[in-house]
Amino acid sequence: MNSNGLRRRDVLSSFAKGTALLPLLPSRMAEAAEPPRRIIFVCKPNGTLPELFWPQGSGSDLAAMTFPAITKALAPFAKKLTFLGGINPENAFEMWPFDGHANSGHLLSGRKGALLQDHPDAGHRVYTVGGPTLDQHLADNLPEAKSRVFPLLVLGARSSNQRTPKNSISARAANQYNAVENSPYRQFDRLFAQVTPMSSGSNVPSAMDKLRAERKSILDFVGNRTEAFVKRQGSIEDRNRVGVHLSAIRDLEKSLVVPVAPPGVVCSPVNPGQPINLDADASFPQLVRLQMDNAVLALACDLSRVVSLTLSDGDGVQTLPWMGPDYSTPPLWKNDSPTAVRTHHDVSHSQYQDATQTDLKARIEAWYSEQFAYLLGKLDAIPDGTGTLLDNTVVVFMSQMNLGHRHFISHLPIVAAGGCGGRLRTGQLLRFGDFAKPGFAPTKAFYEGSSDDDLSKRPKGVPMNGLLVSLAQAMGLSLDSYGDAKYQGTLPGYRV
Amino acid sequence: MSACFRFQGRVFATAFLCVGLGCTGRVGGNMAGTAGNQAGNSGGGESPGNGGSAAGPGMTKLPGQLLPVNMPRTRLSPREYDNTIADLLGDNSRRARSFDSEIIDAVTGFPRPAEATQLIVQGLTDAAEGLAVDAMKRFATLVPCSPATPADETACARKFIAEFGRRTFRRPLSTSDETDFFALYQNARGSLALDFKNAIRVLITAFLQSPEFLYHDQRLPGAPPPTSGLSVKLGAYELASRLSYLFWRSMPDDELLDAAASGTILTPDGLNAQIKRMLEDPHATSGLHDLFDRWLGLDRVLTTDKSSAVHPEWNVAFKNDLYEGAHRFIQDVVQLGDGRLSTLLTATQGFVSRNTASLYGLSSTSAELSRTPIDTFTPRAGLFTQGAILATYADPTRRGLLIRKRLLCDTIVPPANIPEPPHVEGASTRERLLSHVNEASCKSCHQYFDPIGFGFLHYDDIGKYRETEGPHAIDATGILAGVGDEPAFDGAVQMMQALARASETGDCAAKQVLTFAIGGYPEETQVGGLRDLVDTGDGDLNLRNSLSAIASSRILTERVPSPDEVKP
């Protein structure tokens, strides 16, 4: 590079331009007995309109059902999908009543959370996560996931409102949320500063190699200095505080020592292009897709086996300029400022106000499904083993709540895609609790007549824990419960 | 469901029942566990010992003292990082916000640095790399020599390490520090095969990631640990940094470091001379900005959005002028004016530009902010009736909470289940929110702050004055419950004047300034100590003198060791 030295983005853009034309790496699938299994968790805020979310028709065969407005974009993947009707985050009820927006920590932890503190601004309570979430557990306990450059990739699209922990679905321990990478550019840099972008056989001395050596020398140095600094601290509290910093440096160092690209499947990184303004609401669609691209890239290059992706924050307070002029008017329900342009949150609060409001809600939820379909399409386009990357992955798409306007959490809207290498049954709508009753339909009337607050009116379902156990088993862990031990067993009918 | 609400220093509600946790201690000293630096932990006989008493209005106050506190070694805040980088490298790119973050402390309401997670450390690494690359453009000003021979290069590198190191670490490098950094330089020249300039770049990258740069800790390595729990005087370089981060939110300049080197800063005259000099320095304005941004969340106006259909004037330039206007006003009162808290709360001048003039019913032709009476056409009194605050805290509940929490230091912990405010077609704001006072579960909390918010009803959600709210007449009357003799008011001007007279306001301001200075809630006795030092004689508080009073007192010049730090 020039005399000004190496700059990561310059390096990356030059390499990405070059490698876009390189031949694809040889597939290792031919030699491997079994393609790796991967998992992606995706969460979006503000619930749904159940009557326009769940495929309509009797039985469980998705091929014979109609996909309504919100999930229409998923219809082409019907054979690879599993809709999970009647899942309840039971542990959340133990803490009832609370704010459904804060349900993020219950989704993947399978444990009761704890009240942390009052929110500094408003009256909402903040609940922390009660233990490690499943993504973290898989990253820690599956040897093949743990040995990746990124045992766990925690991605977000404007999800890190760091003032409340309710926006992250991923935690390494009770009360300790994982930091979310919200910049697709930083994430891209991070993914590909770690691998030598050469196809096998090529031996061009790479600017990236030099940069990596320089970084390693500096990080070694800084790590040693920090270690000495920690030792100098007389107070335990200070020592612990700087100790966290030190272990983060050591982790960074570790990720730099992987010298070669894994002999992965298709791995052709594409420069994510000109940076967009990550803080602008109008950029949100691009941001979501860039992060989905990163997730696909990380799996395709086998840099990671476990990814979680949180779209927006737990309240979903972005405005929706890309949805057109209907969304540029003041909200009926006032979330923040009385005259702010309506946000996803506001739209959700008014979702049953009248037909127009329901339509607005349906359209934004359909948009989210289209993004999910985009992710599935990308995964499904990459050959892997005898099928596609999607076939060897399971992607779980969910929201913290069911009905947006009431923060109602029974019967969470959850749809999974991909069979995790043939270990999960797809092409079906699995019905549990009330969903399994003859003639049941997830209508507006049913949910409007229900209540989370009143046990007798609460929709019947099965604990979320069963889903977590099924997913963990499909990924290769042998366990019979996850999180709260009082909920044992898998989700009937899901594992093959 | 009952409220968890308490007025400053005493429990008010008769049926006081806490839901969940978080309201077990008095507002005063006992709840600062998160910051962990209250004097109550100090031990060693220094503890004032009366921390648990409640000194509310009407009760006799004990004479206060600004006793030292424990001083945790925190990371630079994002703003401190950016300011320090600007002074150290002449680089104003201010990039910390893009990777670093702060947590709002649930007890004090002030932001504090987030844990240094891998993501933040990665951000620090990326920033250091980028800043060092950009610093190469200013190579000649940063590197004190231009070597012609390899031998010169070695000498120059050593000189650079010592000089740049002293400014980066905010203390002189020890011999072993110098040896370490020189070894890094040699490695860059040797196995990394870099030229002189790039090896300097590697050194800068490493300096910017060093804990001595990133943390508030200027103790010299090898200094003996404290032998008792009694408070100890800060070393000269520790003191220099505490002063510069208190007044400037940035690193010490060369003069301050020299005063530390010569030891003059440790003498009372030397200290006072530095304090005077620092307060007159333009950097002091950044310190004042930071105090008010942290105390009142003034900077939040910059990220507040409004509907362009309703408020076409609301744009980035407008928001900037509201924000800058508020800060110019604060500077005008605190630095240039009489410095009194009451003036800040009641003064009728403001700083208005062509953008923001219409908010106050004025017409201004100047694009620049200029000092103008803002109550000519609309009633105004002080900072809380200016656009920056009214637009950020846009509804009565938020406005009431702001006054209660940040200006009166009352504690509010909401109950567990909070229903949505009802949407009643055609109702006025007051009618809609009065349901808070009619429904028992809401009333238990909202009765304490909504009525104060109603005092601001004449200002819409960007702070524009209105006689009526649509078809509704505005009722902005109320009483200041729990404040002094609970004066009645009609509108914000009367309310702010009553608040300006109330001793609770002065107590709270003293507490907030101390919290800003020491990073956690002070003890009652320290609040009293500060009030005594800056009292104007009529119960008011002099804000200008507050920071210098803190700076020259033991609370800043000494520290209480942690018990586990003591090696008898």
Coordinates of C-alpha atoms in Angstrom, one line a residue, chain A residues 2-8 97-99 115-125 127 162-163 172 176-177 179-182 186-187 190 194 210-211 213-215 217-219 221-222 225-227 229 232-239 241-242 244-245 247-249 251-252 255 281 328-330 332-341 349 353 404-407 453, chain B residues 19-21 34-36 70-75 98-99 101-104 106 115-119 121-122 124-126 129-130 133-134 136 169 171 176-177 180-181 184 187 192 194 197-198 201-202 205-206 209-212 214-215 217 219 221-222 300 305-308 310-311 394-395 398 401 405 412-418 420-421 423 432 461 562 564-565 567:
Chain A
N2 CA 1.0 3.6 -0.1
S3 CA 3.3 5.4 2.3
N4 CA 0.4 6.4 4.4
G5 CA 0.3 2.8 5.5
L6 CA -2.3 0.2 5.4
R7 CA -5.9 1.1 5.9
R8 CA -8.3 -1.8 6.4
P97 CA -47.3 -8.8 34.3
F98 CA -44.5 -7.2 32.4
D99 CA -43.7 -5.4 29.2
L115 CA -36.1 -7.3 37.1
L116 CA -33.0 -5.2 36.7
Q117 CA -33.8 -1.5 37.1
D118 CA -36.2 1.1 36.1
H119 CA -35.7 2.6 32.7
P120 CA -34.1 6.0 33.2
D121 CA -36.7 7.8 31.0
A122 CA -40.0 6.2 31.1
G123 CA -42.0 3.9 33.3
H124 CA -41.1 0.7 31.6
R125 CA -39.4 -2.0 33.6
Y127 CA -35.9 -7.4 32.7
Q162 CA -27.5 0.0 24.9
R163 CA -29.6 1.8 27.5
R172 CA -23.6 -15.4 27.5
Q176 CA -24.9 -10.5 30.5
Y177 CA -26.1 -9.7 27.1
A179 CA -22.7 -7.2 22.4
V180 CA -24.4 -6.8 19.0
E181 CA -22.5 -5.8 15.9
N182 CA -24.8 -3.3 14.2
R186 CA -17.3 -3.5 10.5
Q187 CA -18.7 -7.0 10.4
R190 CA -14.0 -8.5 10.7
Q194 CA -9.4 -13.3 9.4
K210 CA 1.3 -8.0 6.4
L211 CA -1.6 -6.2 8.0
A213 CA 1.3 -9.5 11.2
E214 CA 1.3 -5.9 12.2
R215 CA -1.9 -6.2 14.1
S217 CA 2.4 -7.6 17.0
I218 CA 0.5 -4.6 18.3
L219 CA -2.2 -6.7 20.0
F221 CA 2.1 -5.7 23.0
V222 CA -1.2 -4.1 24.1
R225 CA 0.7 -4.0 28.8
T226 CA -2.9 -4.4 29.8
E227 CA -2.1 -7.5 31.8
F229 CA -1.9 -2.8 34.3
R232 CA -1.1 -3.1 39.3
Q233 CA -4.7 -2.4 40.3
G234 CA -5.0 -2.7 44.0
S235 CA -8.8 -2.8 44.2
I236 CA -10.6 -6.0 43.1
E237 CA -13.3 -4.0 41.5
D238 CA -10.8 -2.1 39.3
R239 CA -8.9 -5.3 38.6
R241 CA -13.1 -4.0 35.3
V242 CA -9.9 -3.9 33.4
V244 CA -12.8 -7.7 31.1
H245 CA -10.9 -5.4 28.8
S247 CA -9.9 -10.8 28.0
A248 CA -11.5 -9.0 25.1
I249 CA -8.0 -8.1 23.7
D251 CA -10.0 -12.9 22.2
L252 CA -9.2 -10.5 19.4
S255 CA -9.1 -14.6 16.1
D281 CA -34.4 5.1 9.2
S328 CA -45.3 9.5 7.0
T329 CA -48.3 10.7 8.9
P330 CA -48.6 11.2 12.7
L332 CA -52.8 7.4 16.2
W333 CA -51.1 5.8 19.2
K334 CA -48.4 8.1 20.5
N335 CA -45.2 6.3 21.4
D336 CA -42.8 9.1 21.8
S337 CA -43.5 12.6 20.8
P338 CA -47.2 13.3 20.4
T339 CA -46.6 14.3 16.8
A340 CA -43.8 12.1 15.6
V341 CA -44.1 10.4 12.3
H349 CA -50.4 -0.2 18.7
Q353 CA -58.1 0.5 15.2
G404 CA -48.4 -5.9 18.8
H405 CA -51.1 -3.7 20.2
R406 CA -51.5 -5.5 23.5
H407 CA -47.9 -6.8 24.1
D453 CA -53.2 -11.8 32.3
Chain B
V19 CA -42.5 -3.3 43.9
G20 CA -39.5 -5.3 42.9
L21 CA -36.2 -3.9 43.9
T34 CA -23.2 0.9 40.9
A35 CA -20.5 3.5 41.0
G36 CA -19.2 2.2 44.2
N70 CA -13.0 6.2 46.6
M71 CA -12.0 6.8 43.0
P72 CA -12.6 3.8 40.7
R73 CA -10.4 3.5 37.6
T74 CA -12.9 4.1 34.9
R75 CA -12.4 4.2 31.2
S98 CA -19.5 5.0 16.6
F99 CA -18.1 2.2 18.7
S101 CA -21.2 3.5 24.5
E102 CA -22.3 4.5 28.0
I103 CA -24.9 3.1 30.3
I104 CA -27.4 5.4 32.1
A106 CA -30.2 3.7 37.2
E115 CA -18.1 -2.6 30.1
A116 CA -15.2 -3.0 27.7
T117 CA -16.7 -5.8 25.7
Q118 CA -15.0 -7.4 22.7
L119 CA -17.0 -5.2 20.4
V121 CA -12.3 -3.2 22.3
Q122 CA -12.5 -4.0 18.6
L124 CA -10.9 1.0 20.1
T125 CA -8.5 -1.1 18.0
D126 CA -10.0 0.0 14.7
E129 CA -5.4 2.1 13.6
G130 CA -7.3 4.7 11.7
V133 CA -2.9 6.4 9.8
D134 CA -4.4 9.9 9.7
M136 CA 0.8 10.6 9.5
F169 CA -0.2 8.5 29.5
R171 CA 2.4 11.1 33.3
S176 CA 10.4 0.0 31.7
D177 CA 7.6 1.7 29.8
D180 CA 8.7 -1.8 26.1
F181 CA 7.8 0.8 23.5
L184 CA 7.9 -2.5 19.8
N187 CA 10.2 -5.1 16.1
L192 CA 7.7 -6.2 10.2
L194 CA 8.6 -1.1 8.2
K197 CA 7.5 6.6 9.5
N198 CA 5.5 3.5 9.6
R201 CA 2.6 4.8 13.1
V202 CA 2.8 1.4 14.8
T205 CA -1.5 2.7 17.3
A206 CA -0.1 0.9 20.3
Q209 CA -4.7 1.2 22.8
S210 CA -2.7 1.2 26.0
P211 CA -4.6 1.1 29.3
E212 CA -2.7 4.1 30.6
L214 CA -7.8 4.6 28.0
Y215 CA -8.2 4.6 31.8
D217 CA -5.2 6.1 36.3
R219 CA -0.4 6.6 39.4
P221 CA 4.0 2.3 38.4
G222 CA 5.9 1.0 41.4
R300 CA -30.8 14.4 23.2
D305 CA -37.4 13.6 15.6
K306 CA -40.7 15.3 14.8
S307 CA -43.3 15.0 12.1
S308 CA -42.4 17.3 9.2
V310 CA -46.7 19.2 11.8
H311 CA -43.4 21.0 12.3
A394 CA -42.3 16.9 24.8
D395 CA -45.2 15.8 27.0
R398 CA -41.7 13.6 30.6
L401 CA -40.4 13.6 35.5
K405 CA -35.8 13.6 38.9
I412 CA -39.4 7.4 41.2
V413 CA -39.5 3.7 40.7
P414 CA -42.5 2.7 38.5
P415 CA -44.8 -0.2 39.4
A416 CA -44.6 -3.4 37.4
N417 CA -47.5 -3.3 35.1
I418 CA -48.0 -0.1 33.2
E420 CA -51.1 2.3 28.0
P421 CA -52.4 5.8 28.3
H423 CA -56.7 7.1 23.5
R432 CA -56.2 12.3 28.6
D461 CA -44.1 19.6 21.7
S562 CA -10.5 0.5 48.6
D564 CA -8.6 -4.5 49.4
E565 CA -6.0 -2.1 48.1
K567 CA -1.3 -3.3 52.3

